mmCIF file with all atom_site columns, C-alpha atoms in Angstrom:
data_model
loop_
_atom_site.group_PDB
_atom_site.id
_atom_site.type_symbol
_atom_site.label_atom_id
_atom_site.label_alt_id
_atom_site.label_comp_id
_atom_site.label_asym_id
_atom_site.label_entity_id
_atom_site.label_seq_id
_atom_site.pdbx_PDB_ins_code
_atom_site.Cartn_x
_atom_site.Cartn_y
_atom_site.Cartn_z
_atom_site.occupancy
_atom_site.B_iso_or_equiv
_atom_site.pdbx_formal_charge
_atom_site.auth_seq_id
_atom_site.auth_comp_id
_atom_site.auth_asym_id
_atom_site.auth_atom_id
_atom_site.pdbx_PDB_model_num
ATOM 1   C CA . UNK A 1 1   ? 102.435 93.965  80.051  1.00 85.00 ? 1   UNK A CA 1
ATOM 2   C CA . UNK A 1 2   ? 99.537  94.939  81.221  1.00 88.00 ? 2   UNK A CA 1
ATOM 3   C CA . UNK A 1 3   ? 99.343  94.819  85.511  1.00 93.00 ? 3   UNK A CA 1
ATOM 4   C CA . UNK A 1 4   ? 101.299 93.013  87.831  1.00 95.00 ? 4   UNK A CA 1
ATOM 5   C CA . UNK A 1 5   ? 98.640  91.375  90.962  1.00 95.00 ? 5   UNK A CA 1
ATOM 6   C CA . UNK A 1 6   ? 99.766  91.050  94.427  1.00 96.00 ? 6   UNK A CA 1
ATOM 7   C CA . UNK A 1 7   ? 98.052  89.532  96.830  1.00 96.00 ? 7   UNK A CA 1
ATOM 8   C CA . UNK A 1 8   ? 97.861  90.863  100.209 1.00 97.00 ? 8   UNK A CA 1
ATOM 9   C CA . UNK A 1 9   ? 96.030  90.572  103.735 1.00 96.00 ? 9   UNK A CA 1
ATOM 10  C CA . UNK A 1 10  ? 94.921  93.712  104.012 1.00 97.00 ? 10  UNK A CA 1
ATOM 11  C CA . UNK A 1 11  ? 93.933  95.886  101.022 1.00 97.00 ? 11  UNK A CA 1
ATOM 12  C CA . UNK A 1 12  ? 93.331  99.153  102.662 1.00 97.00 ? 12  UNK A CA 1
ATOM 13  C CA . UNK A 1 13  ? 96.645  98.851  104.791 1.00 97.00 ? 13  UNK A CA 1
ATOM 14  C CA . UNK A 1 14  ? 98.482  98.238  101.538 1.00 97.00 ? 14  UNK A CA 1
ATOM 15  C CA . UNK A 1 15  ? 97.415  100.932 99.623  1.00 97.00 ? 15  UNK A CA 1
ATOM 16  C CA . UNK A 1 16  ? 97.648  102.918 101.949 1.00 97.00 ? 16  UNK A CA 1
ATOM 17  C CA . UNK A 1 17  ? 101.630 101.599 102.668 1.00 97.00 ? 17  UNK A CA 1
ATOM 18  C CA . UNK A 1 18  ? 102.046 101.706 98.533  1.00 97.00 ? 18  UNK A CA 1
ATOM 19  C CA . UNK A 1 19  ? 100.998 105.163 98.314  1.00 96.00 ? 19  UNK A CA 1
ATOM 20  C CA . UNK A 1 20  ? 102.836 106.655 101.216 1.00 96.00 ? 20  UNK A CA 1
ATOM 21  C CA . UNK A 1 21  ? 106.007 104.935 101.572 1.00 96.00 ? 21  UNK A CA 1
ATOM 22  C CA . UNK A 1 22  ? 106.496 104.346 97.397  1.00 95.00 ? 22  UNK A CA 1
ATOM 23  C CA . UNK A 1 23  ? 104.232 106.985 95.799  1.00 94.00 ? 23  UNK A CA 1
ATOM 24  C CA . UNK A 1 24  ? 101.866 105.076 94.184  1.00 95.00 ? 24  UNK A CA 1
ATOM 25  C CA . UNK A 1 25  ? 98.684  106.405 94.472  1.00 93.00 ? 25  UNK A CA 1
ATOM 26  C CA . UNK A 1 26  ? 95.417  104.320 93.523  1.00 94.00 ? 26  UNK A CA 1
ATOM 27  C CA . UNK A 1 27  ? 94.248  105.294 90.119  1.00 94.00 ? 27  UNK A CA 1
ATOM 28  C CA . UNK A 1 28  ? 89.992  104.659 91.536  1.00 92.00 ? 28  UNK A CA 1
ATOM 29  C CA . UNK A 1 29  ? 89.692  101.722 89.051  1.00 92.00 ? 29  UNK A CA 1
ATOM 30  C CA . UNK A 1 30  ? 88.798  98.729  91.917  1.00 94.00 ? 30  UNK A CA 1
ATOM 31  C CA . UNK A 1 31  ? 87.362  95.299  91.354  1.00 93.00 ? 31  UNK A CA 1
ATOM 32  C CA . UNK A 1 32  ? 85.616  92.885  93.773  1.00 93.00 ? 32  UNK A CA 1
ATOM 33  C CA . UNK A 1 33  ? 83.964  89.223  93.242  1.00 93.00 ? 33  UNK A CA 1
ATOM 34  C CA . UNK A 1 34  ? 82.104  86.535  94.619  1.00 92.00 ? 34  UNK A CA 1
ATOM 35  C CA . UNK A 1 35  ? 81.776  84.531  91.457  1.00 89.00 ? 35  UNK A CA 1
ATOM 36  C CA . UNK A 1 36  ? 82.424  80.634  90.575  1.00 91.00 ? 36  UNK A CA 1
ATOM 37  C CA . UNK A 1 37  ? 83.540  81.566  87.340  1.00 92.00 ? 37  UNK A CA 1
ATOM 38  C CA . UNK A 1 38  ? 86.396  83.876  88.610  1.00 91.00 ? 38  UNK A CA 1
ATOM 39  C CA . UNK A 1 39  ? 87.503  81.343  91.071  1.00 91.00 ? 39  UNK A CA 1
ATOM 40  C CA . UNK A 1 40  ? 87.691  78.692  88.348  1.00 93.00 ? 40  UNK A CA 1
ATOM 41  C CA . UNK A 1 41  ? 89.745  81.159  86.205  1.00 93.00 ? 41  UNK A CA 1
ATOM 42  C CA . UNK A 1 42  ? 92.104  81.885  89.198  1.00 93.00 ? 42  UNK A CA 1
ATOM 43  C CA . UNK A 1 43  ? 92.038  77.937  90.474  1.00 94.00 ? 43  UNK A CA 1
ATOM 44  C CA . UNK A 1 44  ? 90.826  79.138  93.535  1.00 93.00 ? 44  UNK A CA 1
ATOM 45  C CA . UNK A 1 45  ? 87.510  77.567  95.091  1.00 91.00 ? 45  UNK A CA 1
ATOM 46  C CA . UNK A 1 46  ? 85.033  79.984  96.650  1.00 90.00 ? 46  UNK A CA 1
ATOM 47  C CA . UNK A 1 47  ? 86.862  82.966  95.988  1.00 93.00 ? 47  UNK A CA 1
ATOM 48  C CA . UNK A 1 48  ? 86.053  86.602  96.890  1.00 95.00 ? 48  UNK A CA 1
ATOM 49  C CA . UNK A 1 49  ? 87.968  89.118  95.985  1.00 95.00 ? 49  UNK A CA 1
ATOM 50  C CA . UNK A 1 50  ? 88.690  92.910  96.603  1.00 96.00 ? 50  UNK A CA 1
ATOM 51  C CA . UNK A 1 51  ? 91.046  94.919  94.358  1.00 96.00 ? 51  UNK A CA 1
ATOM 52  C CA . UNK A 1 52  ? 92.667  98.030  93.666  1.00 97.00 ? 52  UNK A CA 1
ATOM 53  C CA . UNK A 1 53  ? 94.488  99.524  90.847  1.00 96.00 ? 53  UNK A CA 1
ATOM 54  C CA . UNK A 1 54  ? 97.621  101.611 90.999  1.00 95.00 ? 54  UNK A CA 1
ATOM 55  C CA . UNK A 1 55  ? 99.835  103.089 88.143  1.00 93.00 ? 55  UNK A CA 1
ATOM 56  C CA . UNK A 1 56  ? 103.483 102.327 88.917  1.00 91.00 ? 56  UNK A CA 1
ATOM 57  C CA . UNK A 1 57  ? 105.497 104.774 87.003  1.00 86.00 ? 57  UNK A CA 1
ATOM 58  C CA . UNK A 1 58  ? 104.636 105.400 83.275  1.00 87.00 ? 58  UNK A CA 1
ATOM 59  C CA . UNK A 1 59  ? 102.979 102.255 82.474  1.00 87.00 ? 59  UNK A CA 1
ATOM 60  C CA . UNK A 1 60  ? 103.011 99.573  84.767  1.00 90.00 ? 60  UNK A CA 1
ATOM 61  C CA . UNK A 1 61  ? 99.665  98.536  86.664  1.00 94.00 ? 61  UNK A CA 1
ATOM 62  C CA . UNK A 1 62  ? 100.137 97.204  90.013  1.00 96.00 ? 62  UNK A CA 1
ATOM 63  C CA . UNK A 1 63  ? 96.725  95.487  91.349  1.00 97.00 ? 63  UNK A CA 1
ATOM 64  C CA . UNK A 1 64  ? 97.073  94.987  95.074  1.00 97.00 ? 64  UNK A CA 1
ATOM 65  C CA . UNK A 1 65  ? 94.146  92.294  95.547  1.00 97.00 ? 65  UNK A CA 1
ATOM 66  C CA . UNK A 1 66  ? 92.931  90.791  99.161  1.00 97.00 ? 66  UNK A CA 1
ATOM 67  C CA . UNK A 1 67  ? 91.225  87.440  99.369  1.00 96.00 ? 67  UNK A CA 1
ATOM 68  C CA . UNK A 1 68  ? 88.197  87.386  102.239 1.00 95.00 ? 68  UNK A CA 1
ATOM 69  C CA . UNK A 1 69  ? 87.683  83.948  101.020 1.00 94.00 ? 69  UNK A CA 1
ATOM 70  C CA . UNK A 1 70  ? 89.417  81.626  100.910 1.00 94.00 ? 70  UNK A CA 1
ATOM 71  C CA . UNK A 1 71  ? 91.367  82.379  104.074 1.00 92.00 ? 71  UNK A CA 1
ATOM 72  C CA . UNK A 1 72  ? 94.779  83.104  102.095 1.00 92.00 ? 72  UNK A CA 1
ATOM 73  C CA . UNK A 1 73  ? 97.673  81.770  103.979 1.00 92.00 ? 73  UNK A CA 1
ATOM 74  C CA . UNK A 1 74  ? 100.857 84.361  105.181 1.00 93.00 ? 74  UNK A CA 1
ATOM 75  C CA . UNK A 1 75  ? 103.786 85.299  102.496 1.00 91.00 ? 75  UNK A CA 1
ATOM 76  C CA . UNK A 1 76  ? 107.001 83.554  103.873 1.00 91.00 ? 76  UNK A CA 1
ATOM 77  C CA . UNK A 1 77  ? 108.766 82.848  100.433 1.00 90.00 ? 77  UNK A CA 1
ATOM 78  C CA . UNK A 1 78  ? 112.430 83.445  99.800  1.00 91.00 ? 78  UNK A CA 1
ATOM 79  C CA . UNK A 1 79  ? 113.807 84.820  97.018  1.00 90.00 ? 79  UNK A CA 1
ATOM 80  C CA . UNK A 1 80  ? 115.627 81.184  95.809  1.00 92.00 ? 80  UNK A CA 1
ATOM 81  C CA . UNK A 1 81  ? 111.899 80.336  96.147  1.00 93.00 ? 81  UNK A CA 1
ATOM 82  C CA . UNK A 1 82  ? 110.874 79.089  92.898  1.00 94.00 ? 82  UNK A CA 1
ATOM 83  C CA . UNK A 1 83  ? 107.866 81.177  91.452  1.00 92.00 ? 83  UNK A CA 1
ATOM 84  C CA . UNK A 1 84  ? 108.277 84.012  94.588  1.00 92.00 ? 84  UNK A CA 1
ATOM 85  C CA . UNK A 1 85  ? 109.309 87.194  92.514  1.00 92.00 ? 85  UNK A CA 1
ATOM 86  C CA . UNK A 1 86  ? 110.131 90.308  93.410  1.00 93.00 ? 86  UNK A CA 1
ATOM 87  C CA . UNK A 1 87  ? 108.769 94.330  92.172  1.00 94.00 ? 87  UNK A CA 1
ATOM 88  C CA . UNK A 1 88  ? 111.701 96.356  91.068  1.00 95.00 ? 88  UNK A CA 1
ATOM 89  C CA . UNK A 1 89  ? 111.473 100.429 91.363  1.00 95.00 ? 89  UNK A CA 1
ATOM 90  C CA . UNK A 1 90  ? 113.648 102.414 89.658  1.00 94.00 ? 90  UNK A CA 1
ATOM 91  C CA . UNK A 1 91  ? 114.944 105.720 92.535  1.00 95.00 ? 91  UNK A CA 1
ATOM 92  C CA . UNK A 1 92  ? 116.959 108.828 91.290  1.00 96.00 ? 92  UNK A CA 1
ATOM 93  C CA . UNK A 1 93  ? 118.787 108.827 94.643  1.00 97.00 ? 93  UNK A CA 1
ATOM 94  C CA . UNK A 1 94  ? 119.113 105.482 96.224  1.00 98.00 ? 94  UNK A CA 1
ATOM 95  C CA . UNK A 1 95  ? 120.900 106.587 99.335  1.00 97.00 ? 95  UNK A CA 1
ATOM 96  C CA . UNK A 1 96  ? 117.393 109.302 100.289 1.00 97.00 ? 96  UNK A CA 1
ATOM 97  C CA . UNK A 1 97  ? 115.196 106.695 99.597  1.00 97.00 ? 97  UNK A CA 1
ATOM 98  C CA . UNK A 1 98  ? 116.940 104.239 101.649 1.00 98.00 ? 98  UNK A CA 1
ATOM 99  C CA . UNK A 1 99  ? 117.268 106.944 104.772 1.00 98.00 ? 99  UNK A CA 1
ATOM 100 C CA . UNK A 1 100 ? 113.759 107.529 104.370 1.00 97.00 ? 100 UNK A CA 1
ATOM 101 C CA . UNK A 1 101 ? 112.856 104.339 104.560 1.00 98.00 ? 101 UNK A CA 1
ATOM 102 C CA . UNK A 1 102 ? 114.804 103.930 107.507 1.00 97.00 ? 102 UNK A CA 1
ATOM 103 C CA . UNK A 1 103 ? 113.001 106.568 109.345 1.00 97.00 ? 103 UNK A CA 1
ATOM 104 C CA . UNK A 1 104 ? 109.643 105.359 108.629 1.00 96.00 ? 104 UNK A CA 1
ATOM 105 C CA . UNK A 1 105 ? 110.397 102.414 109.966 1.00 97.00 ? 105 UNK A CA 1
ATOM 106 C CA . UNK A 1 106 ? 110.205 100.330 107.145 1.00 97.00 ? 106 UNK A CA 1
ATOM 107 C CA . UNK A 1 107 ? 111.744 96.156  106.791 1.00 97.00 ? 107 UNK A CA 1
ATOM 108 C CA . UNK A 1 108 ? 115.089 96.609  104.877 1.00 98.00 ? 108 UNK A CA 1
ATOM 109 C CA . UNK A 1 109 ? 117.124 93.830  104.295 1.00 96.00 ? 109 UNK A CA 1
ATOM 110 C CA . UNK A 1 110 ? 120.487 95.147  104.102 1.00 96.00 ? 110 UNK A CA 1
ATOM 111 C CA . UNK A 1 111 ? 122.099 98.711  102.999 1.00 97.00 ? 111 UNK A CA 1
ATOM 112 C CA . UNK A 1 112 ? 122.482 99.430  99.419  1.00 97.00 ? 112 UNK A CA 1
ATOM 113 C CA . UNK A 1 113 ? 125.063 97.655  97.874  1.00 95.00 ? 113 UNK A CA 1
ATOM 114 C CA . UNK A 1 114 ? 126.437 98.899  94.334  1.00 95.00 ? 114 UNK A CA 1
ATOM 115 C CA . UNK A 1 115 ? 126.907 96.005  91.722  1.00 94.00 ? 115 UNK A CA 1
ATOM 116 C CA . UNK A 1 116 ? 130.956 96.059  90.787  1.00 90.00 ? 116 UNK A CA 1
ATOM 117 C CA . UNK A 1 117 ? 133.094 93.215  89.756  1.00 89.00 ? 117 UNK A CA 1
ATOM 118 C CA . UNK A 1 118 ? 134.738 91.191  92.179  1.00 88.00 ? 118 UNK A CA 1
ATOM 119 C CA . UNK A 1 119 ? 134.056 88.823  95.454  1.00 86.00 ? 119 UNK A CA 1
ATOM 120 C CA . UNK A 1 120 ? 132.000 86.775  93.539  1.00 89.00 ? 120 UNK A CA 1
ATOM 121 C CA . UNK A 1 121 ? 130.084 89.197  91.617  1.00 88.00 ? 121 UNK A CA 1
ATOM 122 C CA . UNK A 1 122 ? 130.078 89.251  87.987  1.00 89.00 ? 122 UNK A CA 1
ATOM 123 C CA . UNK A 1 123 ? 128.069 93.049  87.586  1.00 89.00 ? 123 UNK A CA 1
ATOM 124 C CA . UNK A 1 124 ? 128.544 92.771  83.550  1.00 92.00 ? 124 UNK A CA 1
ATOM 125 C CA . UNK A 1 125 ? 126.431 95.983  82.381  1.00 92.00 ? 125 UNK A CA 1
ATOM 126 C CA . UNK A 1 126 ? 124.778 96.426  85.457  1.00 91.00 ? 126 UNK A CA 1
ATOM 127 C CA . UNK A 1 127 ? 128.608 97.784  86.792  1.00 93.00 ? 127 UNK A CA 1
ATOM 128 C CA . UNK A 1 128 ? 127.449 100.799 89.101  1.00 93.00 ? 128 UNK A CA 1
ATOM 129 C CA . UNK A 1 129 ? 123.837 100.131 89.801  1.00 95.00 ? 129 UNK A CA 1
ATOM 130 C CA . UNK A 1 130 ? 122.868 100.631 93.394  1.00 97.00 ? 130 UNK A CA 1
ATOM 131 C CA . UNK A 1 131 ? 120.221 98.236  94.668  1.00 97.00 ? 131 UNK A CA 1
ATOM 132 C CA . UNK A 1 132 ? 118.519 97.857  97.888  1.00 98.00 ? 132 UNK A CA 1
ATOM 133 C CA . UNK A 1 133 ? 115.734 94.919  98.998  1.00 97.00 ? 133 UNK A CA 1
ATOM 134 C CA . UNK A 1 134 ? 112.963 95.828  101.407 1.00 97.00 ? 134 UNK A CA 1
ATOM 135 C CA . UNK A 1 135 ? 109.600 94.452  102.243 1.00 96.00 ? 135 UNK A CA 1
ATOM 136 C CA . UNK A 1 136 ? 106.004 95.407  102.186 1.00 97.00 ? 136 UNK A CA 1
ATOM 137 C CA . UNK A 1 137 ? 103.787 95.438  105.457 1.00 96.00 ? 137 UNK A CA 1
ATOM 138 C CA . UNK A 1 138 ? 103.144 91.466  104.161 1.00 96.00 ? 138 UNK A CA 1
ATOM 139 C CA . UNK A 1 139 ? 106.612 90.498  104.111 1.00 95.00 ? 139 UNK A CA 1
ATOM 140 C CA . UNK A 1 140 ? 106.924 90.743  100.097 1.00 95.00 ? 140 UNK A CA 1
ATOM 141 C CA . UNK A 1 141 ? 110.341 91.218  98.506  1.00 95.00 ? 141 UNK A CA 1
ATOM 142 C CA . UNK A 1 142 ? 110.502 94.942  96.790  1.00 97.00 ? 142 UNK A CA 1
ATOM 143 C CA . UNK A 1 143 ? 114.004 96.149  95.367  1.00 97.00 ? 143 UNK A CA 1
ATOM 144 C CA . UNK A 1 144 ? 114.734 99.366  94.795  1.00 97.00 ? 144 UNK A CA 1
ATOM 145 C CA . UNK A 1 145 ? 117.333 99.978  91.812  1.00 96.00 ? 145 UNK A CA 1
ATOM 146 C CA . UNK A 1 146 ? 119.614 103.034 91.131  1.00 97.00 ? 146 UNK A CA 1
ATOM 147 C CA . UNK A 1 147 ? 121.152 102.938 87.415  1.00 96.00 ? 147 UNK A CA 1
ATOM 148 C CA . UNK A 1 148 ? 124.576 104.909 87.559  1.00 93.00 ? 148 UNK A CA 1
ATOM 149 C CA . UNK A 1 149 ? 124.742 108.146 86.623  1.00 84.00 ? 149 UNK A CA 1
#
């Protein structure tokens, strides 16, 4: 894999958000276009485009891309959405990040629940993970995911 692109409203907000609430600091590669070509490659008519790079752990590019044209339309997908997916970040300390989070103010769904069998959960090999759902300053589904130790 090469990069994962989200689309958001506000490109400067969210990198800022990424970098200071999940540590992912922009790597200076950016991108913008005006161009039919890239619209026709993207399906989207008219498009202009700003983007910004990020490296998301070890080798995952996260591109965090804003549409000024056309007007893109708010996120308000569920996660039974088909095609709305979700960024998963691996923590050392689940519990920290989730208090910090907390304190900052950020969107979290519910505390962190730890995957064990029983009342209709079925945690196979994931038995002990910690996981937590929160969401970015657009309303997009991030998990954070604590193997056990």
């Amino acid at each position: 894999m090469h990069h994962i692109g989200v689309p958001v409203s506000d490109l400067a907000r969210s990198v800022r958000w990424y970098e200071d609430v999940l540590g992912i600091a922009p790597n200076g590669v950016t991108i913008s276009a005006t161009n039919p070509a890239i619209g026709a490659v993207v399906e989207v008519e008219n498009a202009s485009m700003r983007a910004s790079f990020a490296l998301a752990g070890d080798n995952v590019l996260l591109e965090l891309i804003q549409y000024d044209s056309p007007q893109p339309r708010p996120f308000n997908g569920r996660n039974s959405d088909v095609g709305v997916m979700h960024l998963c970040f691996e923590v050392d300390d689940l519990d920290s990040a989730h208090r910090d989070l907390v304190r900052r103010g950020v969107h979290v769904n519910a505390d962190p629940v730890v995957l064990q069998d029983g009342d209709g959960v079925e945690a196979g090999a994931l038995a002990g993970t910690k996981i937590l759902y929160l969401r970015d300053p657009d309303g997009i589904q991030l998990e954070l995911f604590e193997l056990p130790s």
